[in-house]
Short mmCIF file of C-alpha atoms in Angstrom, two decimals:
data_model
loop_
_atom_site.label_atom_id
_atom_site.label_comp_id
_atom_site.label_asym_id
_atom_site.label_seq_id
_atom_site.Cartn_x
_atom_site.Cartn_y
_atom_site.Cartn_z
CA UNK A 1 -22.82 5.09 -38.18
CA UNK A 2 -19.05 5.48 -37.79
CA UNK A 3 -19.57 9.05 -36.70
CA UNK A 4 -22.06 7.96 -34.01
CA UNK A 5 -19.70 5.35 -32.59
CA UNK A 6 -16.70 7.73 -32.64
CA UNK A 7 -14.87 5.85 -35.39
CA UNK A 8 -12.69 7.42 -38.06
CA UNK A 9 -14.90 8.58 -40.93
CA UNK A 10 -12.06 9.43 -43.30
CA UNK A 11 -10.81 12.79 -44.51
CA UNK A 12 -13.30 13.06 -47.39
CA UNK A 13 -16.40 12.44 -45.30
CA UNK A 14 -18.23 15.55 -44.16
CA UNK A 15 -19.45 15.79 -40.60
CA UNK A 16 -23.22 15.40 -40.39
CA UNK A 17 -25.06 16.59 -37.31
CA UNK A 18 -28.39 15.09 -38.39
CA UNK A 19 -29.49 11.50 -38.59
CA UNK A 20 -29.95 8.55 -36.30
CA UNK A 21 -28.65 8.42 -32.76
CA UNK A 22 -26.69 5.60 -31.17
CA UNK A 23 -29.78 3.77 -29.91
CA UNK A 24 -31.20 3.63 -33.44
CA UNK A 25 -27.93 2.27 -34.80
CA UNK A 26 -27.79 -0.34 -32.02
CA UNK A 27 -31.29 -1.54 -32.93
CA UNK A 28 -30.43 -1.59 -36.65
CA UNK A 29 -27.35 -3.72 -35.96
CA UNK A 30 -29.41 -6.00 -33.74
CA UNK A 31 -31.89 -6.50 -36.58
CA UNK A 32 -29.20 -7.16 -39.20
CA UNK A 33 -26.78 -9.32 -37.21
CA UNK A 34 -28.60 -11.67 -34.80
CA UNK A 35 -32.27 -11.43 -35.82
CA UNK A 36 -31.71 -11.83 -39.59
CA UNK A 37 -29.08 -14.52 -39.07
CA UNK A 38 -29.64 -17.46 -41.50
CA UNK A 39 -29.68 -19.96 -38.65
CA UNK A 40 -32.71 -18.28 -37.08
CA UNK A 41 -31.28 -18.96 -33.65
CA UNK A 42 -31.90 -15.47 -32.25
CA UNK A 43 -35.42 -14.10 -32.32
CA UNK A 44 -36.72 -11.47 -29.95
CA UNK A 45 -37.07 -7.81 -29.23
CA UNK A 46 -34.67 -5.46 -31.03
CA UNK A 47 -34.30 -3.33 -27.89
CA UNK A 48 -32.91 -6.25 -25.91
CA UNK A 49 -30.47 -7.21 -28.63
CA UNK A 50 -29.65 -3.52 -29.07
CA UNK A 51 -28.39 -3.39 -25.48
CA UNK A 52 -26.32 -6.51 -26.16
CA UNK A 53 -24.79 -4.88 -29.25
CA UNK A 54 -24.09 -1.71 -27.24
CA UNK A 55 -22.27 -3.62 -24.49
CA UNK A 56 -20.31 -5.61 -27.05
CA UNK A 57 -19.14 -2.50 -28.94
CA UNK A 58 -18.16 -0.79 -25.68
CA UNK A 59 -16.15 -3.84 -24.59
CA UNK A 60 -14.37 -4.07 -27.95
CA UNK A 61 -13.44 -0.37 -27.87
CA UNK A 62 -12.05 -0.67 -24.33
CA UNK A 63 -10.00 -3.72 -25.27
CA UNK A 64 -8.61 -1.92 -28.31
CA UNK A 65 -7.54 1.05 -26.17
CA UNK A 66 -5.92 -1.32 -23.65
CA UNK A 67 -3.92 -3.19 -26.28
CA UNK A 68 -3.01 0.05 -28.08
CA UNK A 69 -1.49 1.40 -24.85
CA UNK A 70 0.58 -1.78 -24.57
CA UNK A 71 2.27 -1.04 -27.90
CA UNK A 72 4.99 1.55 -28.12
CA UNK A 73 4.93 4.42 -30.58
CA UNK A 74 7.25 2.49 -32.88
CA UNK A 75 5.09 -0.62 -32.83
CA UNK A 76 1.91 1.34 -33.47
CA UNK A 77 3.57 3.14 -36.36
CA UNK A 78 4.56 -0.17 -37.97
CA UNK A 79 1.03 -1.51 -37.62
CA UNK A 80 -0.51 1.68 -38.99
CA UNK A 81 1.75 1.40 -42.03
CA UNK A 82 1.01 -2.30 -42.54
CA UNK A 83 4.62 -3.24 -41.73
CA UNK A 84 4.03 -5.45 -38.71
CA UNK A 85 6.14 -8.13 -40.43
CA UNK A 86 9.19 -5.93 -39.78
CA UNK A 87 8.91 -6.47 -36.02
CA UNK A 88 11.94 -8.50 -34.97
CA UNK A 89 11.29 -11.86 -33.36
CA UNK A 90 12.34 -12.31 -29.74
CA UNK A 91 12.00 -8.66 -28.83
CA UNK A 92 9.62 -7.30 -26.23
CA UNK A 93 7.58 -5.62 -28.96
CA UNK A 94 7.23 -8.94 -30.80
CA UNK A 95 6.01 -10.66 -27.64
CA UNK A 96 3.41 -7.96 -27.07
CA UNK A 97 2.23 -8.11 -30.68
CA UNK A 98 1.94 -11.93 -30.54
CA UNK A 99 -0.13 -11.64 -27.37
CA UNK A 100 -2.43 -9.05 -29.00
CA UNK A 101 -2.93 -11.18 -32.12
CA UNK A 102 -3.75 -14.19 -29.95
CA UNK A 103 -6.15 -12.49 -27.54
CA UNK A 104 -7.58 -9.80 -29.86
CA UNK A 105 -7.31 -11.07 -33.47
CA UNK A 106 -9.35 -8.19 -34.93
CA UNK A 107 -6.98 -5.48 -33.66
CA UNK A 108 -6.14 -4.31 -37.19
CA UNK A 109 -9.83 -3.94 -38.02
CA UNK A 110 -10.41 -1.78 -34.96
CA UNK A 111 -7.21 0.12 -35.72
CA UNK A 112 -8.55 1.08 -39.15
CA UNK A 113 -11.77 2.28 -37.50
CA UNK A 114 -10.34 4.02 -34.43
CA UNK A 115 -6.74 4.72 -35.38
CA UNK A 116 -7.30 8.41 -36.18
CA UNK A 117 -10.28 8.92 -33.89
CA UNK A 118 -9.93 11.90 -31.50
CA UNK A 119 -10.82 9.58 -28.62
CA UNK A 120 -7.64 7.58 -29.28
CA UNK A 121 -5.19 9.80 -31.20
CA UNK A 122 -4.74 13.33 -29.86
CA UNK A 123 -3.03 14.39 -33.09
CA UNK A 124 -6.32 13.96 -34.93
CA UNK A 125 -7.88 16.83 -32.97
CA UNK A 126 -5.34 19.39 -34.22
CA UNK A 127 -6.30 21.78 -37.01
CA UNK A 128 -3.47 21.55 -39.54
CA UNK A 129 -5.16 23.93 -42.00
CA UNK A 130 -4.44 27.10 -40.01
CA UNK A 131 -1.55 29.28 -41.23
CA UNK A 132 -1.34 31.37 -38.06
CA UNK A 133 2.03 31.41 -36.32
CA UNK A 134 1.47 30.13 -32.78
CA UNK A 135 5.12 30.23 -31.69
CA UNK A 136 4.52 33.49 -29.86
CA UNK A 137 2.29 31.65 -27.38
CA UNK A 138 5.21 29.57 -26.15
CA UNK A 139 7.72 32.44 -25.80
CA UNK A 140 7.34 33.32 -22.13
CA UNK A 141 9.86 35.57 -20.48
CA UNK A 142 11.36 36.98 -23.70
CA UNK A 143 12.30 40.63 -23.94
CA UNK A 144 10.17 43.52 -25.11
CA UNK A 145 11.90 43.82 -28.50
CA UNK A 146 11.62 40.08 -29.20
CA UNK A 147 7.94 40.09 -28.28
CA UNK A 148 7.24 43.13 -30.46
CA UNK A 149 9.08 41.50 -33.35
CA UNK A 150 7.04 38.29 -32.99
CA UNK A 151 3.78 40.22 -32.76
CA UNK A 152 4.75 42.29 -35.79
CA UNK A 153 5.42 39.14 -37.79
CA UNK A 154 2.06 37.73 -36.77
CA UNK A 155 0.43 41.03 -37.77
CA UNK A 156 2.14 40.94 -41.17
CA UNK A 157 0.91 37.40 -41.77
CA UNK A 158 -2.63 38.33 -40.81
CA UNK A 159 -2.52 41.46 -43.02
CA UNK A 160 -1.35 39.39 -45.96
CA UNK A 161 -4.54 37.34 -45.75
CA UNK A 162 -6.72 40.43 -45.45
CA UNK A 163 -7.38 40.33 -41.70
CA UNK A 164 -7.65 43.74 -40.03
CA UNK A 165 -5.44 43.12 -37.02
CA UNK A 166 -4.19 46.32 -35.33
CA UNK A 167 -0.54 46.52 -34.32
CA UNK A 168 0.26 45.99 -30.64
CA UNK A 169 0.24 49.11 -28.53
CA UNK A 170 2.64 50.13 -25.78
CA UNK A 171 0.02 49.41 -23.09
CA UNK A 172 -0.42 45.87 -24.41
CA UNK A 173 3.30 45.20 -24.27
CA UNK A 174 3.50 46.62 -20.74
CA UNK A 175 0.71 44.30 -19.68
CA UNK A 176 2.50 41.34 -21.26
CA UNK A 177 5.70 42.33 -19.43
CA UNK A 178 3.82 42.41 -16.13
CA UNK A 179 2.30 38.98 -16.78
CA UNK A 180 5.72 37.59 -17.68
CA UNK A 181 7.19 39.00 -14.47
CA UNK A 182 4.48 37.24 -12.48
CA UNK A 183 5.08 33.93 -14.31
CA UNK A 184 8.86 34.03 -13.95
CA UNK A 185 10.38 31.58 -11.47
CA UNK A 186 13.35 32.43 -9.28
CA UNK A 187 16.56 30.53 -10.08
CA UNK A 188 17.60 27.77 -7.71
CA UNK A 189 21.23 28.94 -7.37
CA UNK A 190 23.64 31.64 -8.53
CA UNK A 191 24.80 29.35 -11.32
CA UNK A 192 21.46 29.84 -13.10
CA UNK A 193 21.85 33.68 -13.05
CA UNK A 194 23.65 35.22 -16.05
CA UNK A 195 27.18 36.48 -15.43
CA UNK A 196 26.33 40.17 -15.88
CA UNK A 197 23.34 39.98 -13.57
CA UNK A 198 25.38 38.12 -10.97
CA UNK A 199 28.10 40.75 -11.09
CA UNK A 200 25.58 43.56 -10.68
CA UNK A 201 23.93 41.84 -7.72
CA UNK A 202 27.26 41.63 -5.82
CA UNK A 203 28.78 44.78 -4.22
CA UNK A 204 32.11 46.10 -5.45
CA UNK A 205 33.98 45.79 -2.12
CA UNK A 206 32.80 42.47 -0.79
CA UNK A 207 34.54 41.39 2.42
CA UNK A 208 34.05 37.76 3.42
CA UNK A 209 35.19 38.35 6.99
CA UNK A 210 32.57 41.04 7.46
CA UNK A 211 29.96 38.75 5.98
CA UNK A 212 30.93 35.97 8.38
CA UNK A 213 30.84 38.29 11.39
CA UNK A 214 27.48 39.80 10.51
CA UNK A 215 25.91 36.52 9.41
CA UNK A 216 22.81 35.68 11.37
CA UNK A 217 22.87 32.24 13.04
CA UNK A 218 20.14 29.84 11.97
CA UNK A 219 16.95 30.15 13.92
CA UNK A 220 16.13 27.31 16.24
CA UNK A 221 12.48 26.48 16.12
CA UNK A 222 11.24 25.96 19.67
CA UNK A 223 9.57 22.71 20.43
CA UNK A 224 5.84 22.87 20.82
CA UNK A 225 4.44 22.49 24.36
CA UNK A 226 2.22 19.62 23.28
CA UNK A 227 5.27 17.55 22.32
CA UNK A 228 6.92 18.26 25.67
CA UNK A 229 3.75 17.25 27.52
CA UNK A 230 3.58 14.01 25.54
CA UNK A 231 7.21 13.24 26.36
CA UNK A 232 6.54 13.86 30.08
CA UNK A 233 3.53 11.58 29.98
CA UNK A 234 5.52 8.84 28.26
CA UNK A 235 8.33 9.21 30.83
CA UNK A 236 5.90 8.95 33.76
CA UNK A 237 4.27 5.90 32.25
CA UNK A 238 7.61 4.18 31.75
CA UNK A 239 8.71 5.09 35.29
CA UNK A 240 5.47 3.70 36.75
CA UNK A 241 5.77 0.53 34.72
CA UNK A 242 9.33 -0.09 35.94
CA UNK A 243 8.31 0.54 39.57
CA UNK A 244 5.40 -1.89 39.30
CA UNK A 245 7.66 -4.48 37.71
CA UNK A 246 10.17 -4.09 40.54
CA UNK A 247 7.42 -4.61 43.14
CA UNK A 248 6.23 -7.69 41.28
CA UNK A 249 9.74 -9.15 41.32
CA UNK A 250 10.11 -8.49 45.08
CA UNK A 251 6.74 -10.08 45.86
CA UNK A 252 7.56 -13.01 43.62
CA UNK A 253 10.88 -13.60 45.42
CA UNK A 254 9.13 -13.44 48.83
CA UNK A 255 6.49 -15.89 47.71
CA UNK A 256 9.13 -18.30 46.43
CA UNK A 257 11.06 -18.06 49.74
CA UNK A 258 7.90 -18.76 51.77
CA UNK A 259 6.98 -21.63 49.50
CA UNK A 260 10.49 -23.08 49.93
CA UNK A 261 10.21 -22.83 53.73
CA UNK A 262 6.80 -24.52 53.71
CA UNK A 263 8.15 -27.26 51.50
CA UNK A 264 11.10 -27.75 53.87
CA UNK A 265 8.79 -27.98 56.90
CA UNK A 266 6.51 -30.43 55.14
CA UNK A 267 9.39 -32.67 54.15
CA UNK A 268 10.78 -32.55 57.70
CA UNK A 269 7.39 -33.54 59.12
CA UNK A 270 7.08 -36.38 56.62
CA UNK A 271 10.55 -37.58 57.49
CA UNK A 272 9.75 -37.55 61.23
CA UNK A 273 6.50 -39.38 60.60
CA UNK A 274 8.23 -42.01 58.50
CA UNK A 275 10.92 -42.47 61.17
CA UNK A 276 8.26 -42.87 63.87
CA UNK A 277 6.32 -45.38 61.80
CA UNK A 278 9.52 -47.28 61.06
CA UNK A 279 10.37 -47.33 64.76
CA UNK A 280 6.90 -48.62 65.66
CA UNK A 281 7.12 -51.27 62.99
CA UNK A 282 10.50 -52.45 64.23
CA UNK A 283 9.18 -52.50 67.80
CA UNK A 284 6.13 -54.46 66.72
CA UNK A 285 8.25 -57.01 64.85
CA UNK A 286 10.53 -57.37 67.88
CA UNK A 287 7.55 -58.02 70.16
CA UNK A 288 6.18 -60.61 67.81
CA UNK A 289 9.50 -62.36 67.68
CA UNK A 290 9.70 -62.36 71.49
CA UNK A 291 6.17 -63.75 71.82
CA UNK A 292 6.89 -66.45 69.30
CA UNK A 293 10.05 -67.30 71.15
CA UNK A 294 8.10 -67.61 74.46
CA UNK A 295 9.82 -64.77 76.20
CA UNK A 296 8.27 -61.71 77.77
CA UNK A 297 8.31 -58.86 75.31
CA UNK A 298 10.24 -55.84 76.48
CA UNK A 299 8.04 -52.98 75.29
CA UNK A 300 6.84 -49.68 76.54
CA UNK A 301 3.20 -50.45 75.80
CA UNK A 302 0.52 -49.69 78.42
CA UNK A 303 -0.44 -53.33 78.62
CA UNK A 304 3.07 -54.28 79.74
CA UNK A 305 1.96 -53.83 83.37
CA UNK A 306 -0.53 -56.72 83.16
CA UNK A 307 0.61 -60.16 84.29
CA UNK A 308 1.36 -62.27 81.31
CA UNK A 309 1.30 -66.07 81.60
CA UNK A 310 3.40 -68.11 79.33
CA UNK A 311 2.22 -71.30 77.70
CA UNK A 312 4.34 -73.73 75.87
CA UNK A 313 1.51 -74.83 73.64
CA UNK A 314 -0.15 -71.47 72.94
CA UNK A 315 2.32 -68.74 72.13
CA UNK A 316 -0.44 -66.11 72.48
CA UNK A 317 -1.55 -67.23 75.95
CA UNK A 318 0.36 -64.40 77.56
CA UNK A 319 -1.84 -61.74 75.93
CA UNK A 320 -4.45 -60.55 78.49
CA UNK A 321 -8.16 -60.98 77.82
CA UNK A 322 -9.56 -57.55 77.25
CA UNK A 323 -13.21 -58.68 77.36
CA UNK A 324 -13.26 -58.69 81.14
CA UNK A 325 -12.45 -54.97 81.18
CA UNK A 326 -15.47 -54.00 79.18
#
């Protein structure tokens, strides 16, 4: 069952390619855990509970991987060795471990099951039982003699164990040299070049003045026509916008001047009208005072030409009767 779920089976357990698959194990766990529970609370189909068990195991494995990534290599090493009590209080590692114990209290149980699983620990996938020297695989760019020496040592080791490994031929070493030349990277500066190689690459009579005179000026990359066209379009748009804004300001100033003139004319007309009305009112009050005083009113009215008779008893007797003119 551990092998099916990807858990650590231990060093002494042989790998078995036969047996039940994961679905069978999920149904077996569903039958043993919820269905055969003493409380009898869960009764139903094993397939349904098998899916529940599957989801639960997947969730637990994901949580274990998440919390394992939160721990550093030092913290994981202490937990693997059962020395989690050596974690100092107040440190960041202690805070992380307290959080894991609070949110995932069965971390140690999962660690014993998945700690050396290839899905979690990459070191578990390495074959430590091989005696072959693999250092030659990492020696890129070494010289022909060094490579031949390393290959000879590997051949001697293989011959000691009875393997019929032929010695490397000249064609094989030439092919390796060609592959190394293709994989080599150029140095970033002259400081990375060895002293002897740097001296060989420089001429004997090196004149700096000649180098300065014959140095080629840096090439100026011409600007693409599309960028120039875009700049012209942007310039024309900005020019048009400024011209339109100028026209708007001129029209706005004209409109304000006309509005001010209209307002001035209107106020002048209102003032003249008020003065005329005031004059008429004063004239009317003067006439009324003259009539009340019994004197002939001195007005410029059309009815001033009519003969007005005065009466001592009726102050309005001097007003002509307009009914006879109808």
